[in-house]
Amino acid sequence: MTSPDRTSRSRRDLWLLGALGLVAVMLLAWLIVDRAGGSENGGSENAAADTAPAMGPVGDLSRRIDGDPLALGAVDAPVVMVAYSDYRCPFCAKFSRDTEPVLVEKYVDEGVLRIEWRDLPIFGEQSMAAARAGRAAAAQGRFWEFATAVYAASPDRGHPDLSAEALRSFAETAGVPDLDRFAQDATGASADQSIYADVLEANAIGVSSTPSFVVNGTPILGAQPVTVFEQVIEAAAGSAP
């Protein structure tokens, strides 16, 4: 006999898959229309620039909060990449180690790109505990250092064991100044509402896996090669007003 919880989860998963499929169809349609427009104008780069949309099919998900500790880059950068991540996700770790540094040097440091983190804890209670810990590090201005430390130690396969002791150790590596305050914040529920808001945002657009990204409304699913991110970012920068 199927339990009500399992039935509810199955219905939710089917809904998320359907929503994600809709986003993919919308993106494909946008790409087809965009390329067709370029062909009708003889492939002119100027004509393509004139007809390119400023925002992709998912829409503008940026928050652009000045001083947001969970964001990298200028608040008025023309391109914003929203990143849905889980600290126990091996592919999030791969993105953090291999791709993010390239994008930061090439686009964030040049004022073109802003990266906004979103928590999407999908790999159990330790994922939620790590999300709280990330917010605790953010409260002391060491969010990105904390995330980098966690991902630097993550295995290439499987999920890391992010116990309370491990999270405190990563906070120390990240240079969080008050570790006792960190431990208190990381085990409290003060950040839960903000974390759940990120999860709801992801669910609303059909994102149920990590890492997932939305660059000026254009989705990128998974830890794609850096060239994929470069193409989408440069296209978005070229179409930004």
Coordinates of C-alpha atoms in Angstrom, one line a residue, residues 67-208:
G67 CA 25.4 44.7 0.5
D68 CA 24.0 41.2 0.2
P69 CA 26.6 38.8 1.7
L70 CA 25.3 36.0 -0.5
A71 CA 26.1 37.9 -3.7
L72 CA 29.3 38.5 -5.6
G73 CA 29.8 41.5 -7.9
A74 CA 28.3 44.9 -8.5
V75 CA 24.7 45.4 -7.6
D76 CA 24.2 47.2 -11.0
A77 CA 26.0 44.6 -13.1
P78 CA 24.2 44.1 -16.5
V79 CA 24.1 40.3 -16.0
V80 CA 23.0 38.4 -12.9
M81 CA 23.5 34.7 -12.5
V82 CA 21.3 33.1 -9.9
A83 CA 22.8 29.9 -8.6
Y84 CA 20.8 27.2 -6.8
S85 CA 23.2 25.1 -4.8
D86 CA 23.5 22.4 -2.1
Y87 CA 26.7 22.1 0.0
R88 CA 26.5 18.3 -0.3
C89 CA 26.2 18.3 -4.1
P90 CA 29.4 17.0 -5.8
F91 CA 28.6 18.8 -9.0
C92 CA 28.1 22.1 -7.1
A93 CA 31.6 21.5 -5.7
K94 CA 32.9 20.9 -9.3
F95 CA 31.4 24.2 -10.4
S96 CA 32.9 26.0 -7.4
R97 CA 36.4 24.6 -8.0
D98 CA 36.6 24.6 -11.8
T99 CA 34.2 27.2 -13.2
E100 CA 33.3 29.9 -10.7
P101 CA 36.9 31.2 -10.3
V102 CA 37.0 31.7 -14.1
L103 CA 33.7 33.5 -14.2
V104 CA 34.7 35.7 -11.3
E105 CA 38.0 36.7 -12.9
K106 CA 36.6 37.2 -16.3
Y107 CA 33.2 38.8 -15.6
V108 CA 32.6 39.6 -11.9
D109 CA 35.8 41.5 -11.4
E110 CA 35.1 43.4 -14.6
G111 CA 31.7 44.6 -13.4
V112 CA 29.8 42.5 -16.1
L113 CA 28.4 39.7 -13.9
R114 CA 26.8 39.4 -10.4
I115 CA 26.4 36.0 -8.9
E116 CA 23.5 35.5 -6.4
W117 CA 23.5 32.4 -4.3
R118 CA 20.2 30.5 -3.6
D119 CA 20.0 27.6 -1.1
L120 CA 18.4 24.4 -2.4
P121 CA 19.1 21.8 0.2
I122 CA 18.0 18.5 -1.4
F123 CA 20.3 15.9 0.1
G124 CA 18.8 15.4 3.5
E125 CA 19.1 17.0 6.9
Q126 CA 22.8 17.6 6.6
S127 CA 22.1 19.8 3.6
M128 CA 19.7 21.9 5.6
A129 CA 22.2 22.1 8.5
A130 CA 24.9 23.2 6.0
A131 CA 22.6 25.9 4.6
R132 CA 22.0 27.3 8.1
A133 CA 25.8 27.2 8.6
G134 CA 26.3 29.1 5.4
R135 CA 23.9 31.8 6.6
A136 CA 25.8 31.9 9.9
A137 CA 29.0 32.5 8.1
A138 CA 27.3 35.2 6.0
A139 CA 26.2 37.0 9.2
Q140 CA 30.0 37.5 9.9
G141 CA 30.9 38.4 6.4
R142 CA 32.6 35.1 5.4
F143 CA 29.9 33.4 3.3
W144 CA 31.9 32.9 0.1
E145 CA 35.0 31.8 2.0
F146 CA 32.9 29.3 3.8
A147 CA 31.3 27.9 0.7
T148 CA 34.7 27.7 -1.0
A149 CA 36.1 25.8 2.0
V150 CA 33.3 23.3 2.0
Y151 CA 33.5 22.6 -1.7
A152 CA 37.3 22.5 -1.8
A153 CA 37.1 19.5 0.6
S154 CA 34.2 17.7 -1.1
P155 CA 34.7 14.3 -2.8
D156 CA 34.4 14.0 -6.6
R157 CA 31.7 11.4 -6.1
G158 CA 29.0 11.0 -3.4
H159 CA 28.1 13.4 -0.7
P160 CA 30.3 14.7 2.1
D161 CA 29.6 14.2 5.8
L162 CA 28.8 17.7 7.0
S163 CA 28.5 17.1 10.7
A164 CA 28.3 20.0 13.1
E165 CA 32.0 19.5 13.9
A166 CA 32.9 19.5 10.2
L167 CA 30.9 22.7 9.6
R168 CA 32.6 24.5 12.5
S169 CA 36.0 23.4 11.0
F170 CA 35.1 24.8 7.7
A171 CA 34.0 28.1 9.4
E172 CA 37.4 28.2 11.0
T173 CA 39.1 27.7 7.7
A174 CA 37.0 30.4 6.2
G175 CA 38.1 32.9 8.8
V176 CA 34.8 33.3 10.6
P177 CA 35.9 35.4 13.6
D178 CA 33.5 34.3 16.3
L179 CA 33.1 30.5 16.1
D180 CA 30.9 30.3 19.2
R181 CA 28.4 32.7 17.6
F182 CA 28.7 30.8 14.4
A183 CA 27.8 27.5 16.2
Q184 CA 24.8 29.1 17.9
D185 CA 23.5 30.6 14.6
A186 CA 24.2 27.5 12.6
T187 CA 22.0 25.3 15.0
G188 CA 19.2 27.9 15.3
A189 CA 16.2 28.4 13.0
S190 CA 16.7 32.2 12.4
A191 CA 17.7 31.6 8.7
D192 CA 15.1 29.0 7.9
Q193 CA 12.5 31.4 6.5
S194 CA 15.1 32.8 4.0
I195 CA 16.3 29.3 3.1
Y196 CA 12.7 28.1 2.5
A197 CA 12.1 31.3 0.3
D198 CA 15.0 30.1 -1.9
V199 CA 13.5 26.6 -2.1
L200 CA 10.1 28.0 -3.1
E201 CA 11.6 30.2 -5.7
A202 CA 13.4 27.2 -7.2
N203 CA 10.2 25.1 -7.1
A204 CA 8.2 27.8 -8.8
I205 CA 10.4 27.7 -11.9
G206 CA 10.7 23.9 -11.9
V207 CA 14.2 23.6 -10.6
S208 CA 14.6 20.5 -8.4

